[in-house]
PDB file of C-alpha atoms in Angstrom:
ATOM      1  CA  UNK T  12     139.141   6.620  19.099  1.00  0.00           C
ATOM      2  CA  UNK T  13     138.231  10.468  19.395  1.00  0.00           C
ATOM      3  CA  UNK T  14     135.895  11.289  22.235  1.00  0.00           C
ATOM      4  CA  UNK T  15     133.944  12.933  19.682  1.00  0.00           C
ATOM      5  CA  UNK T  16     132.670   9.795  18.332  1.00  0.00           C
ATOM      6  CA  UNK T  17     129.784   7.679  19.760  1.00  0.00           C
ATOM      7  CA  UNK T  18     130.162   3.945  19.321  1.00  0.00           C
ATOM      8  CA  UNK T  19     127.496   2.070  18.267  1.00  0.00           C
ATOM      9  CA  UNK T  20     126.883  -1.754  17.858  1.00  0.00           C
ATOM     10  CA  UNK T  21     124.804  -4.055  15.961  1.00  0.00           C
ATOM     11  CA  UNK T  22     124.664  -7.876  17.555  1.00  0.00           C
ATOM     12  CA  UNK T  23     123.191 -10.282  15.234  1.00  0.00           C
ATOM     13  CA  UNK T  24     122.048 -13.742  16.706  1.00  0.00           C
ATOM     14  CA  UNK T  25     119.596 -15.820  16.308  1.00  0.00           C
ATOM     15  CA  UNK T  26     116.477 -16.161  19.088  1.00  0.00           C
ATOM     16  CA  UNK T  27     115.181 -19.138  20.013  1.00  0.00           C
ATOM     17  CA  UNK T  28     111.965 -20.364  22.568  1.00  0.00           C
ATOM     18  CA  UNK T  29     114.385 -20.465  24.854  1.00  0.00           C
ATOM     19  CA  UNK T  30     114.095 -17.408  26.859  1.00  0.00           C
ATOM     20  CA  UNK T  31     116.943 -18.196  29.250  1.00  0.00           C
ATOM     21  CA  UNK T  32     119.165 -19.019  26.341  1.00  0.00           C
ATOM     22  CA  UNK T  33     118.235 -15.842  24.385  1.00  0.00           C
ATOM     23  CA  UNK T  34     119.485 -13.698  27.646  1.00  0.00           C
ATOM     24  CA  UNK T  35     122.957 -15.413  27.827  1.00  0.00           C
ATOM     25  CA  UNK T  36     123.361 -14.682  23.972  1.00  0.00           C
ATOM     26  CA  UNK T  37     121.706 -10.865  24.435  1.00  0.00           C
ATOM     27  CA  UNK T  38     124.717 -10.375  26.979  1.00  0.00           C
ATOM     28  CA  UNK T  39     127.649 -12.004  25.998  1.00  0.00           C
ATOM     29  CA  UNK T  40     127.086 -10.142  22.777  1.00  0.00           C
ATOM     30  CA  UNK T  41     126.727  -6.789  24.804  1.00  0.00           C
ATOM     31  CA  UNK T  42     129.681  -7.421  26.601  1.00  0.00           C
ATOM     32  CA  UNK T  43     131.361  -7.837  23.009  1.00  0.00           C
ATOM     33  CA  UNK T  44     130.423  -4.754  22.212  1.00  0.00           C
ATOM     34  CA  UNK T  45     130.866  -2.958  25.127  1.00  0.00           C
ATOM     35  CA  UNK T  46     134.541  -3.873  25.530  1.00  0.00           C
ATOM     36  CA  UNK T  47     134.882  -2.133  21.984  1.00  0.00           C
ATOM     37  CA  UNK T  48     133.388   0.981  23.026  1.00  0.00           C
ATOM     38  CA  UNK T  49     130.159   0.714  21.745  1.00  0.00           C
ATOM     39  CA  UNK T  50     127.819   2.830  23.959  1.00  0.00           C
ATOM     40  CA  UNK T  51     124.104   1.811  22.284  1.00  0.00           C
ATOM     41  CA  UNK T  52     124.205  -1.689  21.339  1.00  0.00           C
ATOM     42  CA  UNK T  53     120.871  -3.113  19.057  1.00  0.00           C
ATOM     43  CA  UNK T  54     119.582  -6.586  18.692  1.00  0.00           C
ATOM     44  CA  UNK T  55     117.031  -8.231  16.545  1.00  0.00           C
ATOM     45  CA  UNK T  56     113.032  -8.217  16.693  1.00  0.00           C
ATOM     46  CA  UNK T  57     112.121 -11.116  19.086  1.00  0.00           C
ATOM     47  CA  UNK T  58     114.786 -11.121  21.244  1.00  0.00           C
ATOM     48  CA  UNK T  59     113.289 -12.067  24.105  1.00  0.00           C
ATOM     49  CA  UNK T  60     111.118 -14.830  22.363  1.00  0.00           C
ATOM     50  CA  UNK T  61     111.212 -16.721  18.873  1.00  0.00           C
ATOM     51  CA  UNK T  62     109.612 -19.697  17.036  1.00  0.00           C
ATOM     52  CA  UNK T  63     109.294 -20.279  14.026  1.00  0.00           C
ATOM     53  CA  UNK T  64     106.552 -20.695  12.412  1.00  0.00           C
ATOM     54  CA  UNK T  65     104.339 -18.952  15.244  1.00  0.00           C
ATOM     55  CA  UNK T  66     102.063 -20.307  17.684  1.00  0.00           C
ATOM     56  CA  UNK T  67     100.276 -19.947  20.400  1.00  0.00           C
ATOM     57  CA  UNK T  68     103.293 -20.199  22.554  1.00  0.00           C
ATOM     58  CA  UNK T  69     104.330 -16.579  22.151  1.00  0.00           C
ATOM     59  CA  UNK T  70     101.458 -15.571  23.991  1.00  0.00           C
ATOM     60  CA  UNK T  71     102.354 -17.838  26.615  1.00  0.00           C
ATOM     61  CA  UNK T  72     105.906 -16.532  26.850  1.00  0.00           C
ATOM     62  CA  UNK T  73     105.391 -12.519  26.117  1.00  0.00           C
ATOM     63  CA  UNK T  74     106.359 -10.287  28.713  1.00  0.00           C
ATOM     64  CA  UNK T  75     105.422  -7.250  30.406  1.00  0.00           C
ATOM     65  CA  UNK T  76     107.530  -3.806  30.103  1.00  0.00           C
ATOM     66  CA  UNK T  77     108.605  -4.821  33.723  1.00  0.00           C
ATOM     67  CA  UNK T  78     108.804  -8.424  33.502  1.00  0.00           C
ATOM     68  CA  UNK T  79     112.541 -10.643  33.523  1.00  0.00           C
ATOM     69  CA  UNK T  80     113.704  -9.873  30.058  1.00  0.00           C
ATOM     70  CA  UNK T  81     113.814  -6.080  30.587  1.00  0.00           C
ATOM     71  CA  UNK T  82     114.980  -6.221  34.573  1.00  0.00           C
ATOM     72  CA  UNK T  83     117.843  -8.545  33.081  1.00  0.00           C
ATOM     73  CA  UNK T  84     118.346  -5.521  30.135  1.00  0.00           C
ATOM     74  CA  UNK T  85     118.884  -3.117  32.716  1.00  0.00           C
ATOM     75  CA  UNK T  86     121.276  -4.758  35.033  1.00  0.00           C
ATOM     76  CA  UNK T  87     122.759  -5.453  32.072  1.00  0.00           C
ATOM     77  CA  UNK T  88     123.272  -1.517  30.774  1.00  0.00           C
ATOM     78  CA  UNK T  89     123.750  -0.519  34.715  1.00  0.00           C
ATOM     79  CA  UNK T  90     126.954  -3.070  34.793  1.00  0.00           C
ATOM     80  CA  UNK T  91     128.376  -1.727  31.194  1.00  0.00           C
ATOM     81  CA  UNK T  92     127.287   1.559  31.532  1.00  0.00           C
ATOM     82  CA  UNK T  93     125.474   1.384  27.830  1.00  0.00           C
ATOM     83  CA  UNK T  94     121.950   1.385  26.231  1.00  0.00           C
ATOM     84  CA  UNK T  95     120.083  -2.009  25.095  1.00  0.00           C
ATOM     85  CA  UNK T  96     117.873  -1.768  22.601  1.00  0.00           C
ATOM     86  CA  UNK T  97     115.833  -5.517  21.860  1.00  0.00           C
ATOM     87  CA  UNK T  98     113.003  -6.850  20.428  1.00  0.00           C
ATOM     88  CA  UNK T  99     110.816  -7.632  22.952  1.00  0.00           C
ATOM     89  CA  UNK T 100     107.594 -10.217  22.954  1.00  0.00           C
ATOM     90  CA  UNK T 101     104.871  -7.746  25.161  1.00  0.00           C
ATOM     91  CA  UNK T 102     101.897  -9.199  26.328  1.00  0.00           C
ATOM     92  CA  UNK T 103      99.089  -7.694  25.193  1.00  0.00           C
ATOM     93  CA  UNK T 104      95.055  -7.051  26.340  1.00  0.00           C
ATOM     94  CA  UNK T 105      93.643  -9.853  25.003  1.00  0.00           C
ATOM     95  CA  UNK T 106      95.910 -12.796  25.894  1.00  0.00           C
ATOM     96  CA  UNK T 107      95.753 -14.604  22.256  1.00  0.00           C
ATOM     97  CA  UNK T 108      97.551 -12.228  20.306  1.00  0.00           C
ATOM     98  CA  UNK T 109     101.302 -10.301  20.996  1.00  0.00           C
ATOM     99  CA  UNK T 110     102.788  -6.559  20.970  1.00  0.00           C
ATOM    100  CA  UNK T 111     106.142  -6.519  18.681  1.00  0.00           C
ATOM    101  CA  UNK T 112     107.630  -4.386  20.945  1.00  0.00           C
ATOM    102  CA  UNK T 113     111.420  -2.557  20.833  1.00  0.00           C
ATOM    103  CA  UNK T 114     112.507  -1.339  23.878  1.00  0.00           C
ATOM    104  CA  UNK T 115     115.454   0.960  24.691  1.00  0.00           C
ATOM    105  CA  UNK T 116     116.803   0.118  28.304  1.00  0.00           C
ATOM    106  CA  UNK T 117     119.582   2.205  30.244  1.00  0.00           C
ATOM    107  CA  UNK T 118     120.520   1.601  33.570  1.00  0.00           C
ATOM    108  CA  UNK T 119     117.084   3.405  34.721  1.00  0.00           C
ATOM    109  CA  UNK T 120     114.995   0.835  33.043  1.00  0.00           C
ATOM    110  CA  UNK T 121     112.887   1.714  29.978  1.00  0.00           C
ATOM    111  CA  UNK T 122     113.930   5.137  28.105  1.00  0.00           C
ATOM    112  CA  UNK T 123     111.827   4.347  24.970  1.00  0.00           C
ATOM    113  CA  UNK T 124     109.442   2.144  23.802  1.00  0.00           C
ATOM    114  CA  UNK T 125     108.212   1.270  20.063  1.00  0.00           C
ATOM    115  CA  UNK T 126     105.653  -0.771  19.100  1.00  0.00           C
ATOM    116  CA  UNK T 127     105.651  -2.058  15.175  1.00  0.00           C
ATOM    117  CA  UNK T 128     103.436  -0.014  13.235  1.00  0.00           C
ATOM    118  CA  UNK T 129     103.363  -2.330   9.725  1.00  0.00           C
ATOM    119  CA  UNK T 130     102.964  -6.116  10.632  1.00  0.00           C
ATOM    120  CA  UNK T 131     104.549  -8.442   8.066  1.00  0.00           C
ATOM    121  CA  UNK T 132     101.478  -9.555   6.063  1.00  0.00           C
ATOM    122  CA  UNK T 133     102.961 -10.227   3.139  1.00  0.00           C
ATOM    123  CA  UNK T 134     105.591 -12.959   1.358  1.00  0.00           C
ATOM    124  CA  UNK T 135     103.115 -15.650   2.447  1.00  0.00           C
ATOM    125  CA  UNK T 136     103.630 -14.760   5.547  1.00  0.00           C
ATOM    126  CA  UNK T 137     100.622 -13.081   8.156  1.00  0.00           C
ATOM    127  CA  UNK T 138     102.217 -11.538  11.200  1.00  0.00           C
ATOM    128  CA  UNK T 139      98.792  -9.702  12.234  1.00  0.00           C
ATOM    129  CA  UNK T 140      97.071 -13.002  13.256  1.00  0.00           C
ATOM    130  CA  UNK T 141      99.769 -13.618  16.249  1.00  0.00           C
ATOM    131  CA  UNK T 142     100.232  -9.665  16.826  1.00  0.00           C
ATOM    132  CA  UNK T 143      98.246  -6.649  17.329  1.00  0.00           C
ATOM    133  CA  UNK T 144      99.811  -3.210  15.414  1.00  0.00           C
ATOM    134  CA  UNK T 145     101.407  -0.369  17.351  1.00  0.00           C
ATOM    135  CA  UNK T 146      99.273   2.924  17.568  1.00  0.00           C
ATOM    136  CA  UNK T 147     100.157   5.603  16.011  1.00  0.00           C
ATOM    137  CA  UNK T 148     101.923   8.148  18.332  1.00  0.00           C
ATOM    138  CA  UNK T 149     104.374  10.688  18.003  1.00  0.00           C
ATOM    139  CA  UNK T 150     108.332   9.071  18.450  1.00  0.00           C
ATOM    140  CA  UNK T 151     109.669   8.117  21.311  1.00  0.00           C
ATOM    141  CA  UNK T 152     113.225   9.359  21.310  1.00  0.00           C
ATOM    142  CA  UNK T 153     116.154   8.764  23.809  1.00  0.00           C
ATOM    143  CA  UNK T 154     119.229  10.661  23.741  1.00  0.00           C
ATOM    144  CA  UNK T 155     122.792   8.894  24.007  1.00  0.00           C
ATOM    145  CA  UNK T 156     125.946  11.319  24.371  1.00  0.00           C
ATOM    146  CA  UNK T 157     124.754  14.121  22.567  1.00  0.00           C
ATOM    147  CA  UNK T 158     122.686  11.682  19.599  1.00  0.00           C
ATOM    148  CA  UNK T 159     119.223  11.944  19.110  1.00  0.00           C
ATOM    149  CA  UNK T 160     117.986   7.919  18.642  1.00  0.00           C
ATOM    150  CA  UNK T 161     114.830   6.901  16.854  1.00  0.00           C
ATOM    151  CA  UNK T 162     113.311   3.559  16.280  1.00  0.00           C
ATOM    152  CA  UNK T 163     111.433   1.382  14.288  1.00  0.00           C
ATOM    153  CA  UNK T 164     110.943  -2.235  13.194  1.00  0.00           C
ATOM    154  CA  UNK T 165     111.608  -4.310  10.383  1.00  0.00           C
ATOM    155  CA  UNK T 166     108.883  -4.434   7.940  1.00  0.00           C
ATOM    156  CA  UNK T 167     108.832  -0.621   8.705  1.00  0.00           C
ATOM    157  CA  UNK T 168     111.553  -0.281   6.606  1.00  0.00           C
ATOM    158  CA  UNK T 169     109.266  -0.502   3.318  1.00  0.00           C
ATOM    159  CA  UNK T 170     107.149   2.294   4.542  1.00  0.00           C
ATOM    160  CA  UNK T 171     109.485   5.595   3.629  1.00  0.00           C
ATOM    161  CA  UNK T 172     106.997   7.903   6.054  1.00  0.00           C
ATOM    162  CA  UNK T 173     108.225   5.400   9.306  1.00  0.00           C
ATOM    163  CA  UNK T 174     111.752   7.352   8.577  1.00  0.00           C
ATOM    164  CA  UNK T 175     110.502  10.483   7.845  1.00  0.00           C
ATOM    165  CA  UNK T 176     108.835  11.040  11.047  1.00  0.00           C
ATOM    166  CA  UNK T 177     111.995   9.987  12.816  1.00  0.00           C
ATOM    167  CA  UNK T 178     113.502  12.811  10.588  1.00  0.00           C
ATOM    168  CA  UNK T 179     110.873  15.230  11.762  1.00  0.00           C
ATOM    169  CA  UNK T 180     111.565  14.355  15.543  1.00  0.00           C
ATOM    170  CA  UNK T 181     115.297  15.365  14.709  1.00  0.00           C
ATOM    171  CA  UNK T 182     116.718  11.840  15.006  1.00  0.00           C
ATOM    172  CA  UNK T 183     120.234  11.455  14.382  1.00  0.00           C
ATOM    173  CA  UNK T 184     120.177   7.762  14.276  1.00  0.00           C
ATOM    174  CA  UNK T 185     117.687   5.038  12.865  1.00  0.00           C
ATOM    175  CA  UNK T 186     117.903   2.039  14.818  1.00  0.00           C
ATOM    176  CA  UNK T 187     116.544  -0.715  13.261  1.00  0.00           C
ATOM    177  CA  UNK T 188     115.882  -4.550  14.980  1.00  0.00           C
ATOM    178  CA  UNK T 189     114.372  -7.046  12.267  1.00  0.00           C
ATOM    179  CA  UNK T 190     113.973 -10.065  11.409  1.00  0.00           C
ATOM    180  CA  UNK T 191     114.280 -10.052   7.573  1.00  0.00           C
ATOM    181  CA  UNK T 192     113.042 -13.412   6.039  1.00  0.00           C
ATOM    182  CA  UNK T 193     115.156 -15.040   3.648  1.00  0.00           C
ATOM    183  CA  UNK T 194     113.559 -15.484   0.041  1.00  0.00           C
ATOM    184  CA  UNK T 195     114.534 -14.450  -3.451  1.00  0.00           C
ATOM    185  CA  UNK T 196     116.185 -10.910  -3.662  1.00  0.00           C
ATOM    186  CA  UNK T 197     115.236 -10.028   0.232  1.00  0.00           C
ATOM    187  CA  UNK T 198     118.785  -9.485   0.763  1.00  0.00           C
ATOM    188  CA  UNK T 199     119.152  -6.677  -1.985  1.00  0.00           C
ATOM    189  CA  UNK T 200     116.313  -5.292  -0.322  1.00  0.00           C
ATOM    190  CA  UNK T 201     117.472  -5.411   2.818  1.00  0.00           C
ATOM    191  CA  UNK T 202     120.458  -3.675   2.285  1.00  0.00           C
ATOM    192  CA  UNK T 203     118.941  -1.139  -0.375  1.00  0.00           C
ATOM    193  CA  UNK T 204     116.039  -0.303   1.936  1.00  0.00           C
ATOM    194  CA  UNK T 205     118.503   0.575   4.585  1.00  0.00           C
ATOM    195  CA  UNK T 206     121.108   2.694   2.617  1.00  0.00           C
ATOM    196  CA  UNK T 207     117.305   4.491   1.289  1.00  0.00           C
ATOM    197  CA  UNK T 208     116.575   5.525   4.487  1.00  0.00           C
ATOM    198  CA  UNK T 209     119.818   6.874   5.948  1.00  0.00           C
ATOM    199  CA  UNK T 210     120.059   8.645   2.612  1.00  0.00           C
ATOM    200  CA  UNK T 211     116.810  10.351   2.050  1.00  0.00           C
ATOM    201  CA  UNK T 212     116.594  11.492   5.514  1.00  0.00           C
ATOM    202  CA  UNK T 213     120.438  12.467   5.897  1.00  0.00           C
ATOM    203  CA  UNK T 214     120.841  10.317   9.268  1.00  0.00           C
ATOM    204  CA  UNK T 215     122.543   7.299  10.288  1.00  0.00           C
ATOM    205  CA  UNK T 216     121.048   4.029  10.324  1.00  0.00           C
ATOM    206  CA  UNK T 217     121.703   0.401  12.438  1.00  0.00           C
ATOM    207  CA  UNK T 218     119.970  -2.398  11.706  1.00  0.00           C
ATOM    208  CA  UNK T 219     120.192  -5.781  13.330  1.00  0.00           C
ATOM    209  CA  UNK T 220     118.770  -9.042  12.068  1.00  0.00           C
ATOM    210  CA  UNK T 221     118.701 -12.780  12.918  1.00  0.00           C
ATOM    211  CA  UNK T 222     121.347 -14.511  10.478  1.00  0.00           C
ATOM    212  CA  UNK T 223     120.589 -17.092   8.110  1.00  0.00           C
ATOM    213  CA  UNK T 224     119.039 -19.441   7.507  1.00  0.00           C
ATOM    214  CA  UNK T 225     115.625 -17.340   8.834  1.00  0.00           C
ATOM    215  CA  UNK T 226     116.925 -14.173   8.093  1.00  0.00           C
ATOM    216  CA  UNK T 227     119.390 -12.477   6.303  1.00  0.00           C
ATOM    217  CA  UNK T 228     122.138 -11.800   8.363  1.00  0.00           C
ATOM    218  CA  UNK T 229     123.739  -8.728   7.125  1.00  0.00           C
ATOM    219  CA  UNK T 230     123.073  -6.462  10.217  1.00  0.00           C
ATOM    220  CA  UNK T 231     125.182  -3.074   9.408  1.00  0.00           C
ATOM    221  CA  UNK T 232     125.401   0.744  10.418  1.00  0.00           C
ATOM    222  CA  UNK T 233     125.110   3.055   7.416  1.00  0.00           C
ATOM    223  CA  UNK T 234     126.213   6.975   7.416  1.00  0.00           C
ATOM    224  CA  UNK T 235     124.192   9.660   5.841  1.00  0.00           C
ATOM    225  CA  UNK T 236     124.992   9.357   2.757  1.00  0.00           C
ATOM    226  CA  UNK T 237     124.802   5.904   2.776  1.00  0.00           C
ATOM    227  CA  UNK T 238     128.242   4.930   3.238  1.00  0.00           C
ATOM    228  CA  UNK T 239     128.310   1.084   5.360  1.00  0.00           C
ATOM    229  CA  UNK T 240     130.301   1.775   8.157  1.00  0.00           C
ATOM    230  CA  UNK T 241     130.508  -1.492   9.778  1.00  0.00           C
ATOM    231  CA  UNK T 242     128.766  -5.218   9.289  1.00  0.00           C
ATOM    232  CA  UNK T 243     127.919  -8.314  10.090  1.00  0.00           C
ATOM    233  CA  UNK T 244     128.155 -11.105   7.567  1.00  0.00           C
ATOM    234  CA  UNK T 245     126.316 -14.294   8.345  1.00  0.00           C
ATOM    235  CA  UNK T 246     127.446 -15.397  11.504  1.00  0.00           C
ATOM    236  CA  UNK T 247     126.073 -14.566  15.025  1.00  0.00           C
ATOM    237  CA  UNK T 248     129.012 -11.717  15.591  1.00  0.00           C
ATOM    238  CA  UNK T 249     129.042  -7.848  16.434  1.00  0.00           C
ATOM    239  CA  UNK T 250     129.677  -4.844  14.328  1.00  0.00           C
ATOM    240  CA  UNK T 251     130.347  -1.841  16.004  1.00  0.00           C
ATOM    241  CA  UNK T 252     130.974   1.670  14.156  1.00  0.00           C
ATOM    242  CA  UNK T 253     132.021   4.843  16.036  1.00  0.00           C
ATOM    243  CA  UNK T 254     130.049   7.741  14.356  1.00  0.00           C
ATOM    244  CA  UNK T 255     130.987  11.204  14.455  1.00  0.00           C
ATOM    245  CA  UNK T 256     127.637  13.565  14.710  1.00  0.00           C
ATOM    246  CA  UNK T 257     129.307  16.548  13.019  1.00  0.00           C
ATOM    247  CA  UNK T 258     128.940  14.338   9.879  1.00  0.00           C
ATOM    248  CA  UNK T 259     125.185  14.691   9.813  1.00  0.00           C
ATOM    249  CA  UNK T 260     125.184  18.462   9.186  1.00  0.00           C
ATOM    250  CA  UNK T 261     128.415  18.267   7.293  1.00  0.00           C
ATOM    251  CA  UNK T 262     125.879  16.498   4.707  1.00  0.00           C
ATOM    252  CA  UNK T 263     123.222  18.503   5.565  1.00  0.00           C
ATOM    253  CA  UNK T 264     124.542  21.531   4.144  1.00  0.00           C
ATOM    254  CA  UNK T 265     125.775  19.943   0.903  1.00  0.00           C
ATOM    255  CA  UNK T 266     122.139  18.160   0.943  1.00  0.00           C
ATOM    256  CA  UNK T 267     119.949  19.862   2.324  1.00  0.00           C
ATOM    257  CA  UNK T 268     116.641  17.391   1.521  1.00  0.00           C
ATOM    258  CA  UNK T 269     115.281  17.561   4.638  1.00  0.00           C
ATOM    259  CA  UNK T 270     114.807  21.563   3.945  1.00  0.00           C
ATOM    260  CA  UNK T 271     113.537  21.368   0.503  1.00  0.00           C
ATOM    261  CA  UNK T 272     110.525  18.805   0.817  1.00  0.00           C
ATOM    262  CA  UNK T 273     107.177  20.314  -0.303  1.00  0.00           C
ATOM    263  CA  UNK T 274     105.229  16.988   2.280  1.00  0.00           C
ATOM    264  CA  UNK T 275     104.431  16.366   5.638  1.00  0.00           C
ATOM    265  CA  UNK T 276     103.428  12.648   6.655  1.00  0.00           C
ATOM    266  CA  UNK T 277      99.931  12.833   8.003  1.00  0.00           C
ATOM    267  CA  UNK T 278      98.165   9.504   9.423  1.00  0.00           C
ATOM    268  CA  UNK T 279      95.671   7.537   7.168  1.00  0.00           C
TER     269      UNK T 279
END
C-alpha cells in the first residue's frame, strides 16, 4: 500500500448493556483493523452503552470524558498506535437524562469531542426524552497523517448544514458513528444520505452502524464523488479503505462546489 494513503476503518458491531462486553468487541475489532493498516478506526453511536428500547439505565451507566470506557480507548490507540473514534454514553448535569457523545481518542486521551446536535425524534421513536442535544459550537477537528477529520452523528446525516460546516472547517473526512434503525426504505436512505454528503461537500465519508436486526448494517467509506470504497454487509466485521488525499482536490478542481455556493449556514 503507498505511504501516501491513510487507512481508515469502519467496525460494525452491535452494543449491548454490557459495558465490559462492548470493550472486548471495541478492541478485538481495532486490532482487526489495525493489523490491516487502518490508522483511524470508527465505531457505532453507543458504544460504550446500549439498550434497547431506553431506560433509565443509561443514566446509570453513562460515563464521564475521563471515566473507564475512554482510559480503556486510549490504552487501546497507545498499544496500536491509531485513533478511536466511539460513541460514547456521557453523563450529563442533571442525572436523568444522557449526552450522545463521539469521542476521538489517540494515545493522549481525548483529541475531539462531538456531541449530537439533531436527536432522533422521529420514526416513532423520541431520543430527546433520554438525551439532552449538543450545543452548537464551532467543529472540533483532529488531524491524522496529514487528514483533516470531522464528526458528526447519525440522525445528523438528514440535516445537509451538519456537513457543510465540516466543509467550512476544511475537513477532509466525515466520520460518521450511527445507529440507523431498521424500517421500510431506511437502508436506501442510509446509503443515499451518505454518498449526498461526501458528494456535495467533495470529501470522504465513514460511517459505522450497529448491524441488523436494530440497525442497518451497511457501515462503508465513500470517496468524493461518491464512489464506496469499502463495506460492511450485515455481519459484525471491519471494512477498511486506504484513501489517498490528493483525490480530494483532484475533484475539487473538476468540481469546484464548495467555491461556487452563494450560502453560509448560520444557527437558528
Amino acid at each position: 500500500m503507498s505511504h501516501d494513503t491513510v487507512g481508515i476503518a469502519v467496525a460494525q458491531f452491535a452494543p449491548s448493556a454490557s459495558r465490559e462486553g462492548n470493550l472486548v468487541d471495541v478492541s478485538d475489532a481495532a486490532r482487526t483493523a489495525a493489523s490491516r493498516g487502518a490508522r483511524v478506526v470508527v465505531f457505532p453511536e453507543y458504544s460504550s452503552y446500549f439498550v434497547d428500547p431506553f431506560d433509565s439505565s443509561l443514566a446509570e451507566n453513562a460515563e464521564d470524558l475521563d471515566g473507564p470506557f475512554v482510559q480503556a480507548l486510549t490504552a487501546l490507540a497507545s498499544e496500536l498506535d491509531i485513533v478511536v473514534v466511539a460513541g460514547l454514553v456521557e453523563r450529563a448535569d442533571d442525572g436523568r437524562r444522557v449526552r450522545n457523545a463521539v469521542v476521538a481518542v489517540g494515545a493522549d486521551g481525548i483529541g475531539a469531542v462531538y456531541r449530537k446536535l439533531h436527536l432522533y425524534d422521529a420514526f416513532g421513536q423520541r431520543e430527546s426524552d433520554w438525551v439532552e442535544p449538543g450545543e452548537i459550537a464551532p467543529p472540533q477537528t483532529f488531524e491524522v497523517d496529514g487528514l483533516r477529520f470531522g464528526l458528526m452523528t447519525c440522525y445528523d446525516l438528514r440535516f445537509p448544514e451538519v456537513g457543510r460546516t465540516l466543509a467550512d472547517a476544511a475537513v477532509d473526512v466525515a466520520l460518521v458513528p450511527a445507529e440507523w434503525v431498521r424500517g421500510p426504505l431506511k437502508e436506501h436512505h442510509w446509503k443515499t444520505l451518505l454518498t449526498a454528503r461526501a458528494i456535495e461537500n467533495t470529501f470522504f465519508v465513514a460511517a459505522a452502524d450497529h448491524p441488523p436486526p436494530l440497525g442497518v448494517g451497511h457501515s462503508m467509506i465513500v470517496d468524493p464523488q461518491g464512489v464506496t470504497l469499502a463495506q460492511v454487509g450485515t455481519a459484525t466485521d471491519v471494512a477498511v479503505a486506504h484513501v489517498d488525499p490528493a483525490a480530494i482536490a483532484r475533484v475539487r478542481r473538476v468540481n469546484p462546489a464548495l467555491e461556487l455556493r452563494r450560502y453560509r449556514v448560520t444557527p437558528r
